[in-house]
XYZ file of C-alpha atoms in Angstrom:
680
model
C 89.190 -13.906 111.663
C 89.894 -17.615 112.086
C 93.318 -19.102 111.343
C 91.812 -20.797 108.287
C 90.413 -17.519 106.974
C 93.695 -15.783 107.676
C 95.677 -18.345 105.677
C 93.197 -18.145 102.809
C 93.333 -14.337 102.786
C 97.138 -14.420 102.657
C 97.094 -16.884 99.767
C 94.532 -14.746 97.891
C 96.792 -11.736 98.399
C 99.655 -13.728 96.845
C 97.381 -14.607 93.921
C 96.483 -10.934 93.402
C 100.195 -10.084 93.500
C 100.938 -12.814 90.933
C 98.224 -11.481 88.607
C 99.665 -7.972 88.825
C 103.155 -9.271 88.028
C 101.870 -11.288 85.059
C 100.190 -8.163 83.690
C 103.482 -6.275 84.158
C 105.370 -9.009 82.277
C 102.916 -8.823 79.384
C 103.003 -5.021 79.228
C 106.791 -5.152 79.178
C 106.736 -7.666 76.315
C 104.289 -5.525 74.317
C 106.517 -2.477 74.825
C 109.455 -4.147 73.109
C 109.903 -3.411 69.396
C 112.581 -4.464 66.886
C 115.292 -1.801 66.597
C 115.412 -1.603 62.812
C 118.606 -3.572 62.287
C 118.237 -6.506 59.934
C 114.769 -6.818 58.342
C 114.612 -10.594 58.588
C 115.835 -10.581 62.190
C 113.342 -7.834 63.040
C 110.477 -9.885 61.620
C 111.560 -12.980 63.547
C 111.867 -10.977 66.757
C 108.472 -9.345 66.258
C 106.873 -12.767 65.814
C 108.667 -14.117 68.904
C 107.435 -11.154 70.965
C 103.907 -11.698 69.658
C 104.013 -15.363 70.723
C 105.411 -14.377 74.094
C 102.614 -11.838 74.651
C 99.981 -14.446 73.758
C 101.435 -16.879 76.285
C 101.160 -14.223 79.021
C 97.423 -13.604 78.635
C 95.669 -14.145 81.966
C 92.434 -16.107 82.239
C 90.395 -14.565 85.080
C 88.219 -17.695 85.347
C 91.199 -19.729 86.616
C 93.986 -19.121 89.113
C 97.647 -18.684 88.300
C 98.510 -21.331 90.887
C 96.659 -24.341 92.259
C 99.102 -25.718 94.819
C 102.050 -25.031 97.097
C 104.978 -27.040 98.427
C 107.009 -26.193 101.527
C 110.508 -27.669 101.593
C 113.043 -28.683 104.240
C 115.383 -25.878 103.148
C 112.732 -23.236 103.795
C 111.616 -22.781 100.191
C 107.925 -22.126 99.642
C 106.860 -22.673 96.031
C 103.485 -21.829 94.521
C 102.881 -24.215 91.587
C 100.881 -22.923 88.611
C 100.244 -22.997 84.900
C 103.126 -20.697 83.956
C 106.205 -19.042 85.432
C 105.624 -15.587 86.941
C 108.420 -13.408 88.310
C 108.477 -10.038 90.020
C 110.369 -6.974 88.793
C 113.561 -8.252 90.458
C 113.365 -11.588 88.674
C 112.381 -13.545 91.787
C 109.758 -16.287 91.226
C 106.195 -15.587 92.296
C 104.686 -18.688 90.635
C 106.641 -21.757 89.482
C 105.661 -23.399 86.195
C 104.196 -26.863 86.813
C 106.654 -28.222 84.242
C 109.788 -27.136 86.136
C 111.807 -29.882 87.845
C 111.220 -28.302 91.265
C 107.465 -28.761 90.742
C 107.829 -32.532 90.506
C 107.443 -32.900 94.266
C 103.912 -31.493 94.150
C 102.834 -34.459 92.027
C 105.026 -37.288 93.278
C 106.185 -36.656 96.862
C 104.985 -39.239 99.396
C 105.659 -39.817 103.079
C 108.023 -42.639 102.142
C 109.799 -40.553 99.519
C 109.357 -36.860 100.322
C 112.099 -35.519 98.015
C 112.556 -32.672 100.520
C 108.875 -31.686 100.580
C 107.462 -31.101 104.067
C 103.967 -29.923 103.158
C 101.737 -30.074 100.093
C 98.862 -27.622 99.878
C 95.983 -27.766 97.393
C 93.615 -24.899 96.713
C 89.910 -24.894 95.974
C 88.978 -22.434 93.243
C 85.738 -20.812 92.135
C 85.643 -18.278 89.293
C 89.285 -17.382 89.644
C 89.340 -16.907 93.429
C 90.651 -19.176 96.165
C 87.834 -20.605 98.277
C 89.496 -23.376 100.281
C 92.769 -25.135 100.963
C 93.958 -28.517 102.212
C 97.317 -29.317 103.775
C 99.043 -32.674 103.597
C 101.970 -33.005 106.037
C 104.528 -35.432 104.657
C 107.008 -35.337 107.551
C 104.828 -37.468 109.834
C 105.015 -40.896 108.207
C 102.553 -42.302 110.731
C 99.768 -39.881 109.873
C 96.898 -41.699 108.199
C 96.527 -41.057 104.470
C 93.318 -39.324 103.503
C 91.775 -38.598 100.156
C 91.689 -35.004 99.024
C 88.198 -33.540 98.824
C 89.540 -30.640 96.736
C 91.197 -33.048 94.292
C 88.022 -35.139 94.010
C 85.892 -32.037 93.536
C 88.153 -30.748 90.766
C 88.128 -34.103 88.947
C 84.339 -34.349 89.166
C 83.645 -30.677 88.455
C 80.888 -30.212 85.831
C 82.366 -29.165 82.504
C 80.899 -27.492 79.481
C 82.639 -26.440 76.321
C 86.122 -27.621 75.329
C 88.313 -29.910 77.421
C 90.345 -28.175 80.151
C 93.867 -28.828 81.348
C 94.428 -31.154 84.318
C 97.578 -29.592 85.787
C 95.935 -29.366 89.213
C 94.952 -33.038 89.278
C 97.784 -34.899 87.519
C 98.385 -38.198 89.306
C 101.869 -39.671 89.983
C 101.615 -42.323 87.239
C 100.427 -39.652 84.779
C 103.231 -37.283 85.756
C 105.822 -39.990 85.103
C 104.509 -40.318 81.536
C 104.307 -36.560 81.010
C 107.977 -36.129 81.978
C 109.344 -39.159 80.106
C 112.620 -38.590 78.256
C 112.255 -36.544 75.070
C 113.922 -39.243 72.945
C 111.569 -41.961 74.220
C 108.460 -42.949 72.318
C 105.757 -43.632 74.894
C 102.724 -45.775 74.044
C 99.841 -45.468 76.507
C 97.142 -48.131 76.659
C 94.479 -46.257 78.575
C 90.993 -47.336 79.569
C 88.194 -44.741 79.328
C 88.511 -41.935 81.859
C 92.160 -42.603 82.723
C 93.276 -39.287 81.253
C 95.404 -40.606 78.386
C 94.493 -37.717 76.076
C 95.305 -35.211 78.790
C 98.615 -37.003 79.406
C 99.526 -36.672 75.726
C 98.699 -32.956 75.590
C 100.499 -32.180 78.843
C 103.489 -34.175 77.616
C 103.606 -31.930 74.545
C 103.492 -28.871 76.810
C 106.253 -30.270 79.045
C 108.480 -31.098 76.073
C 108.056 -27.573 74.693
C 109.091 -26.223 78.087
C 112.066 -28.540 78.598
C 113.344 -28.484 74.989
C 111.952 -25.199 73.707
C 114.447 -24.332 70.979
C 114.554 -27.671 69.176
C 110.844 -28.427 69.426
C 109.812 -24.945 68.332
C 112.169 -25.109 65.358
C 111.096 -28.578 64.181
C 107.493 -28.397 65.378
C 105.083 -30.432 67.486
C 102.111 -32.119 65.848
C 98.942 -33.395 67.551
C 96.866 -35.872 65.516
C 93.275 -36.698 66.476
C 90.561 -38.908 64.969
C 88.208 -36.162 63.766
C 87.548 -32.430 63.812
C 85.008 -32.700 66.676
C 87.700 -34.268 68.851
C 90.271 -31.605 67.942
C 87.739 -28.898 68.694
C 87.149 -30.539 72.080
C 90.857 -30.474 73.031
C 91.744 -27.204 71.285
C 91.828 -25.054 74.437
C 94.175 -27.233 76.513
C 97.571 -26.246 75.111
C 96.780 -22.505 74.772
C 95.689 -22.545 78.434
C 99.155 -23.855 79.250
C 100.799 -21.067 77.261
C 101.503 -23.145 74.119
C 99.785 -21.429 71.195
C 101.702 -22.795 68.196
C 101.139 -26.554 68.227
C 99.774 -27.892 64.939
C 96.612 -29.988 65.350
C 95.343 -32.173 62.493
C 93.186 -35.157 61.729
C 94.879 -37.950 59.807
C 92.836 -37.066 56.720
C 93.892 -33.411 56.929
C 97.491 -34.470 57.415
C 97.429 -36.427 54.158
C 95.298 -34.135 51.984
C 96.210 -30.544 52.880
C 99.097 -29.126 50.862
C 102.381 -28.957 52.751
C 105.702 -30.721 53.295
C 106.249 -30.527 49.541
C 102.949 -32.331 48.871
C 100.133 -31.138 46.637
C 96.588 -30.814 47.910
C 94.531 -33.992 47.497
C 90.808 -33.566 46.912
C 88.767 -36.496 48.192
C 85.743 -37.059 45.965
C 85.329 -40.822 45.897
C 84.020 -43.560 48.154
C 84.737 -47.261 48.166
C 83.682 -50.417 50.042
C 85.375 -51.114 53.408
C 87.030 -54.189 51.901
C 88.885 -52.049 49.345
C 89.853 -49.411 51.924
C 91.108 -52.151 54.242
C 93.312 -53.626 51.523
C 94.724 -50.208 50.600
C 95.625 -49.729 54.268
C 97.420 -53.079 54.474
C 101.150 -52.839 55.196
C 101.971 -54.881 52.082
C 100.954 -51.912 49.952
C 104.087 -50.076 51.053
C 106.227 -52.512 49.096
C 103.829 -52.469 46.141
C 104.077 -48.702 45.731
C 107.838 -48.741 46.378
C 108.291 -51.155 43.496
C 105.981 -49.048 41.335
C 108.071 -45.912 41.911
C 111.444 -47.509 41.297
C 110.217 -49.514 38.311
C 110.570 -46.256 36.363
C 114.372 -46.650 36.432
C 115.306 -47.659 32.879
C 117.659 -50.316 31.592
C 120.453 -48.607 29.624
C 120.391 -51.394 27.027
C 116.721 -50.654 26.290
C 116.285 -46.893 26.682
C 119.602 -45.496 25.406
C 120.777 -45.430 21.793
C 123.545 -48.021 21.469
C 122.952 -48.800 25.167
C 125.498 -46.201 26.319
C 125.792 -42.511 27.248
C 127.720 -40.632 24.560
C 128.959 -37.074 25.217
C 130.459 -34.811 22.526
C 133.233 -32.540 23.793
C 134.942 -30.453 21.113
C 135.800 -32.721 18.226
C 135.728 -35.902 20.263
C 132.959 -38.218 21.451
C 133.232 -39.908 24.831
C 131.301 -43.114 25.514
C 130.230 -44.389 28.966
C 129.380 -48.055 28.353
C 126.017 -49.493 29.362
C 127.392 -51.861 32.000
C 129.004 -48.907 33.812
C 125.791 -46.847 33.587
C 123.940 -49.828 35.026
C 126.381 -50.012 37.937
C 125.885 -46.291 38.623
C 122.108 -46.732 38.661
C 122.363 -49.723 40.983
C 124.521 -47.748 43.419
C 122.091 -44.832 43.465
C 118.928 -46.885 43.760
C 120.210 -49.122 46.547
C 121.691 -46.581 48.930
C 118.429 -45.782 50.735
C 117.830 -42.308 49.347
C 114.612 -41.029 47.771
C 113.945 -41.220 44.039
C 114.282 -37.478 43.398
C 117.534 -37.333 45.366
C 118.933 -40.192 43.270
C 117.707 -38.510 40.103
C 119.466 -35.260 41.115
C 122.735 -37.133 41.705
C 122.688 -39.081 38.426
C 123.979 -36.231 36.185
C 127.021 -35.776 38.418
C 127.698 -39.513 38.495
C 127.554 -39.725 34.696
C 129.692 -36.596 34.371
C 132.276 -38.067 36.735
C 132.440 -41.196 34.572
C 133.082 -39.013 31.500
C 135.836 -37.100 33.323
C 137.539 -40.377 34.142
C 137.684 -40.993 30.385
C 139.210 -37.517 29.948
C 141.892 -38.295 32.525
C 142.654 -41.672 30.950
C 143.309 -39.778 27.688
C 145.784 -37.447 29.430
C 143.504 -34.422 30.117
C 143.222 -32.683 33.512
C 139.587 -31.528 33.767
C 138.430 -29.441 36.735
C 135.085 -28.961 38.513
C 133.946 -26.427 35.934
C 134.285 -29.037 33.201
C 132.449 -31.631 35.276
C 129.533 -29.244 35.862
C 129.432 -28.398 32.165
C 129.263 -32.079 31.231
C 126.527 -32.668 33.843
C 124.470 -29.882 32.225
C 125.099 -31.031 28.676
C 122.172 -31.973 26.427
C 123.402 -35.566 26.091
C 123.562 -36.136 29.855
C 120.220 -34.414 30.496
C 118.576 -36.568 27.828
C 120.097 -39.720 29.310
C 118.837 -38.810 32.815
C 115.344 -38.182 31.436
C 115.316 -41.645 29.880
C 116.976 -43.497 32.761
C 115.138 -41.802 35.646
C 112.157 -39.847 34.329
C 110.440 -37.270 36.536
C 107.445 -38.756 38.351
C 104.248 -37.528 39.945
C 102.610 -39.402 42.847
C 99.111 -39.120 41.391
C 100.201 -40.504 38.017
C 102.003 -43.432 39.642
C 98.932 -44.402 41.673
C 96.576 -43.814 38.731
C 98.601 -46.267 36.658
C 98.795 -48.773 39.511
C 95.011 -48.806 39.992
C 94.060 -48.773 36.304
C 96.745 -50.890 34.563
C 96.450 -54.571 35.472
C 99.786 -55.479 33.907
C 101.571 -52.746 35.893
C 99.859 -53.824 39.131
C 100.732 -57.481 38.567
C 104.361 -56.622 37.833
C 104.705 -54.709 41.124
C 102.709 -57.007 43.408
C 104.133 -60.431 42.521
C 104.335 -62.608 45.684
C 102.547 -59.840 47.654
C 98.926 -59.832 46.532
C 96.553 -62.520 45.316
C 94.604 -62.303 42.094
C 91.409 -61.601 44.041
C 93.107 -58.749 45.890
C 94.287 -57.223 42.629
C 90.713 -57.402 41.350
C 89.630 -55.426 44.435
C 92.257 -52.746 43.887
C 91.733 -52.167 40.175
C 89.193 -49.498 39.259
C 86.128 -51.002 37.501
C 86.079 -47.917 35.252
C 89.506 -46.322 35.217
C 89.539 -42.512 34.843
C 91.186 -41.303 31.650
C 93.855 -39.314 33.514
C 95.196 -38.927 37.035
C 93.697 -35.451 37.099
C 90.156 -36.790 36.747
C 90.517 -39.540 39.377
C 88.089 -39.441 42.302
C 90.533 -40.124 45.108
C 89.338 -41.708 48.358
C 90.662 -41.345 51.904
C 92.489 -44.677 51.498
C 94.041 -43.411 48.244
C 95.432 -40.382 50.066
C 97.530 -42.695 52.238
C 98.973 -44.416 49.157
C 99.657 -41.040 47.548
C 101.535 -40.009 50.680
C 103.559 -43.224 50.646
C 104.461 -42.669 46.989
C 105.284 -39.041 47.722
C 107.714 -40.142 50.410
C 109.398 -42.549 47.990
C 109.896 -39.611 45.660
C 110.935 -37.020 48.261
C 111.546 -37.352 51.998
C 108.727 -36.150 54.278
C 109.625 -33.446 56.782
C 109.885 -34.794 60.325
C 108.620 -32.975 63.399
C 110.398 -33.046 66.727
C 107.442 -34.776 68.367
C 104.073 -36.200 67.378
C 101.172 -36.890 69.739
C 98.893 -39.493 68.138
C 95.541 -40.109 69.811
C 93.188 -43.032 69.132
C 96.086 -44.773 67.420
C 94.383 -48.175 67.541
C 92.023 -47.056 64.767
C 94.708 -46.374 62.146
C 95.645 -48.773 59.371
C 99.217 -49.935 58.879
C 99.659 -47.464 56.007
C 98.203 -44.585 58.039
C 100.592 -45.418 60.870
C 103.497 -45.375 58.412
C 102.374 -41.910 57.276
C 102.357 -40.664 60.868
C 105.701 -42.337 61.536
C 107.265 -40.381 58.684
C 106.269 -37.165 60.479
C 108.409 -38.133 63.490
C 111.160 -40.149 61.812
C 113.874 -38.062 63.505
C 111.902 -37.415 66.696
C 109.786 -39.334 69.166
C 106.062 -39.902 69.557
C 103.437 -40.150 72.256
C 100.993 -42.836 71.152
C 97.620 -42.956 72.892
C 94.703 -45.343 72.606
C 92.719 -48.291 73.836
C 92.654 -51.592 71.971
C 89.120 -52.163 73.288
C 87.953 -49.008 71.500
C 89.169 -50.031 68.044
C 86.214 -49.453 65.731
C 87.620 -49.482 62.202
C 87.777 -52.576 59.992
C 91.579 -52.333 60.183
C 91.924 -51.488 63.897
C 95.034 -52.853 65.600
C 95.030 -56.007 67.692
C 98.284 -55.224 69.534
C 100.462 -52.237 70.378
C 103.530 -54.083 69.068
C 101.949 -53.907 65.603
C 101.177 -50.203 66.002
C 104.700 -49.312 67.127
C 106.224 -51.450 64.390
C 104.289 -49.701 61.611
C 105.147 -46.315 63.149
C 108.817 -47.200 62.907
C 109.158 -47.069 66.720
C 109.461 -50.759 67.688
C 111.429 -49.883 70.828
C 108.691 -47.640 72.203
C 107.799 -48.030 75.873
C 104.320 -49.464 76.515
C 102.582 -48.120 79.635
C 99.116 -49.032 80.948
C 96.665 -46.655 82.624
C 93.721 -48.522 84.135
C 92.682 -46.267 87.026
C 89.684 -44.234 85.909
C 89.463 -40.711 87.303
C 86.703 -39.279 85.133
C 84.241 -42.133 84.524
C 82.315 -43.145 87.674
C 82.245 -46.761 88.813
C 78.560 -47.342 88.021
C 79.181 -46.399 84.397
C 82.575 -48.039 83.813
C 81.546 -51.290 85.530
C 78.479 -51.519 83.296
C 80.413 -50.871 80.071
C 83.231 -53.227 81.151
C 80.836 -56.169 80.925
C 81.553 -56.039 77.174
C 85.331 -56.408 77.523
C 85.487 -60.239 77.597
C 83.941 -60.221 74.101
C 85.681 -57.231 72.525
C 89.142 -57.294 74.165
C 89.602 -60.409 76.304
C 93.314 -59.713 76.895
C 92.743 -56.364 78.606
C 92.275 -55.961 82.330
C 89.042 -54.421 83.566
C 89.487 -50.712 84.383
C 88.633 -49.494 87.860
C 87.208 -46.163 88.973
C 89.031 -44.550 91.910
C 86.286 -42.046 92.618
C 84.271 -42.163 95.832
C 81.124 -41.045 94.011
C 79.829 -44.045 92.011
C 77.794 -41.803 89.716
C 74.371 -42.694 88.392
C 73.241 -45.192 85.785
C 69.685 -45.622 84.494
C 68.879 -48.255 81.874
C 65.302 -47.675 80.744
C 63.231 -49.790 78.385
C 60.741 -47.480 76.632
C 58.367 -47.892 73.662
C 60.122 -45.272 71.489
C 63.648 -44.185 72.535
C 63.813 -41.424 69.906
C 60.546 -39.867 71.153
C 61.757 -40.113 74.755
C 65.179 -38.573 74.005
C 64.012 -34.944 74.257
C 62.288 -35.493 77.596
C 65.318 -37.191 79.129
C 67.731 -34.606 77.674
C 65.648 -31.817 79.213
C 65.743 -33.584 82.586
C 69.521 -33.963 82.388
C 69.808 -30.256 81.576
C 68.267 -29.408 84.944
C 71.657 -30.160 86.514
C 74.850 -28.203 85.923
C 77.252 -29.200 83.168
C 77.227 -30.650 79.670
C 74.929 -33.277 78.150
C 75.871 -35.597 75.314
C 73.157 -37.342 73.308
C 74.790 -40.306 71.536
C 72.867 -41.958 68.716
C 73.349 -44.295 65.788
C 73.943 -42.502 62.493
C 70.584 -43.573 61.073
C 68.758 -41.993 64.043
C 70.597 -38.674 63.954
C 68.042 -36.673 61.980
C 65.073 -38.118 63.880
C 66.594 -37.258 67.266
C 67.550 -33.794 65.998
C 63.950 -33.177 64.958
C 62.682 -34.420 68.325
C 65.018 -32.122 70.276
C 64.110 -29.149 68.067
C 60.387 -29.771 68.450
C 60.780 -29.904 72.234
C 62.690 -26.615 72.293
C 65.961 -28.168 73.470
C 68.877 -26.147 72.090
C 71.767 -28.313 70.971
C 74.940 -28.418 68.905
C 75.514 -31.078 66.257
C 79.045 -32.388 66.493
C 78.860 -33.841 62.995
C 78.632 -30.248 61.740
C 81.417 -28.563 63.696
C 82.007 -25.029 62.424
C 84.834 -22.905 63.803
C 83.463 -20.103 65.966
C 80.055 -21.675 66.617
C 78.651 -21.160 70.110
C 78.706 -24.541 71.841
C 75.380 -25.418 73.452
C 75.206 -27.396 76.688
C 73.554 -30.264 74.813
C 75.605 -31.942 72.090
C 74.034 -34.335 69.601
C 76.752 -36.660 68.372
C 76.708 -39.794 66.208
C 78.374 -42.771 67.858
C 81.030 -42.736 65.144
C 82.353 -39.360 66.385
C 82.018 -39.672 70.158
C 85.394 -41.303 70.743
C 87.678 -39.147 72.879
C 84.867 -36.833 74.005
C 83.339 -36.599 77.458
C 80.214 -35.017 78.933
C 78.949 -34.612 82.478
C 75.828 -36.595 81.624
C 75.270 -38.860 78.648
C 72.111 -40.150 77.014
C 72.652 -43.228 74.832
C 69.722 -43.854 72.475
C 69.011 -47.448 71.345
C 72.296 -49.393 71.820
C 71.197 -52.114 69.365
C 71.067 -49.548 66.555
C 74.621 -48.461 67.383
C 75.810 -52.081 67.167
C 73.922 -52.679 63.913
C 75.455 -49.572 62.350
C 78.839 -51.285 62.044
C 79.874 -53.899 59.469
C 80.249 -56.689 62.056
C 79.101 -57.422 65.606
C 82.550 -57.143 67.215
C 83.116 -53.686 65.793
C 79.575 -52.721 66.734
C 80.091 -53.812 70.357
C 83.317 -51.835 70.497
C 81.472 -48.781 69.194
C 78.878 -49.312 71.910
C 81.627 -49.639 74.543
C 82.970 -46.256 73.471
C 79.486 -44.718 73.639
C 78.880 -46.100 77.131
C 82.095 -44.632 78.587
C 81.686 -40.911 77.871
C 79.901 -39.863 81.093
C 81.579 -38.099 84.018
C 78.580 -38.016 86.368
C 75.563 -39.921 85.073
C 74.363 -41.971 82.127
C 70.895 -42.856 80.880
C 70.394 -45.653 78.347
C 67.108 -45.697 76.424
C 66.195 -48.852 74.541
C 63.239 -50.682 73.092
C 65.213 -53.400 71.328
C 66.981 -56.210 73.147
C 70.326 -55.255 74.702
C 73.475 -57.365 74.200
C 73.340 -60.293 76.657
C 76.203 -58.877 78.733
C 74.220 -55.679 79.386
C 70.785 -57.197 79.900
């Protein structure tokens, strides 16, 4: 046996030992049962043990460790996806998130941090097949690229996105381990791993700050359900099985956080949706909510609060009631909180009258006055109970009410856009739109504070409106956020033009902006071709560069009928290992689907994602949903149709840029119409 084979056999033996110890840890966890003490505590413990057992499930298709570091002090650490110990509590595998694992990702010959040797392992179907050693002690040794690292980055992938713990680069690791209180905004070109950075940051935070983040929750927000399905396996593979994942629409329409369910049944022109997403609408709806506060002189009999106690009547004058209302409505609390405090404030004012008359009332008397019919009636008139849907219904159907709450904010033409042409008779019959759901959420937060999570990961943030960003910001008002995106990939009518604007609307103006422009997943032939569009769609951004040795393959083919050719090309791409994405304009979706079906090419439609469906190797996806996804090989059908499918050319070119940057290995472009000049 050669020395190489001997080393590999020893490492495989360590892997087998680690697997056995992980199985022992899981069996031990499953053997633990609550002891029948307190019922609530028993239930909490049972749930904690269940979560722990789920996190200890082994995946035989991967290895428990992917690297090793040897240190000056004699330590030898195997770095893996989770911590594994033996029966004595000694470490067998070190979690990649532990501080001692940092050297595997960041140690260099100039800054070794005590690391003498870094070893990477090649893996096939859960077994070790190769290893590479990098000796860091000899500073004069010539740097060489890692074939194992390159092979892992370029490995064909099918199904959901996988974790990248074995290939995290130093600049990515720095972002992953950023301070928990810091909001990090990542401007990342296609293929730079920004989504993976965000997910691994969530996993690291849950490791480093487990108690607080588990208690308050971590939320991942993606652009659509296809994207969330694509990334759904990453965190569970890292042992994190309880992270909430939502689209923005789901976040704002599904019941929770004290909100009612919002059913979206209406549609509206982009111009109306854009206006409803404008940041000025926050002040409009704030005024609408607080306009319900009444003037004592107008809503109360004699303009004062009068309380009968025994044979005497006690009068709180209107000017004093007005002062109480002003204090409550200008202290920065929510409407319902102010409304709950008003009875006690009025009662306190009555008790002051008692004391001035020589009485000595106690807390029992104050509570009785606060619950009295006179005070309850006054509160109902001064601060009536409100419902978010009714407030918005009135705002969009009552011109006078809208004018009163949008003075100096909106123009007459903008009010005409907002007002319903045919107002529904009641809020309950309104056909709410996606843009309405954001306004409902804003109103709901004015009424009652939204629950904040400990951390929010927001992907494709450049596509959110100011009001959507405010809604996300409320979900991390007491925590931090990881904001991910690419200004060049903004494809909504309201997409952001700068990250300063995004962070400002999120309520995180001090967030740290970081740029990732080294592409690890998209090959140079593909990214260089797509980057020709950048001077037109995002002139302020630098051109991304691919760091891969393999340039990949690019074929731009002019054919008589791209739809008819799509099945033939897809079948050819299927001959190689990995996934295939067929990206088309929305108006070509059905035609391409029929062509693939007729040719016998099995495929999944990503516009019809159903939980539990078997994912085929070929995915048919409209250009509007391809953002954030990646495939080994991509077929783009008729770029001009993709551009024309958007309301303006700039947005259309950005949509095309997204479509042209989804390939990991090869891309074929089929066209019969003229390409944009930059791509011709």
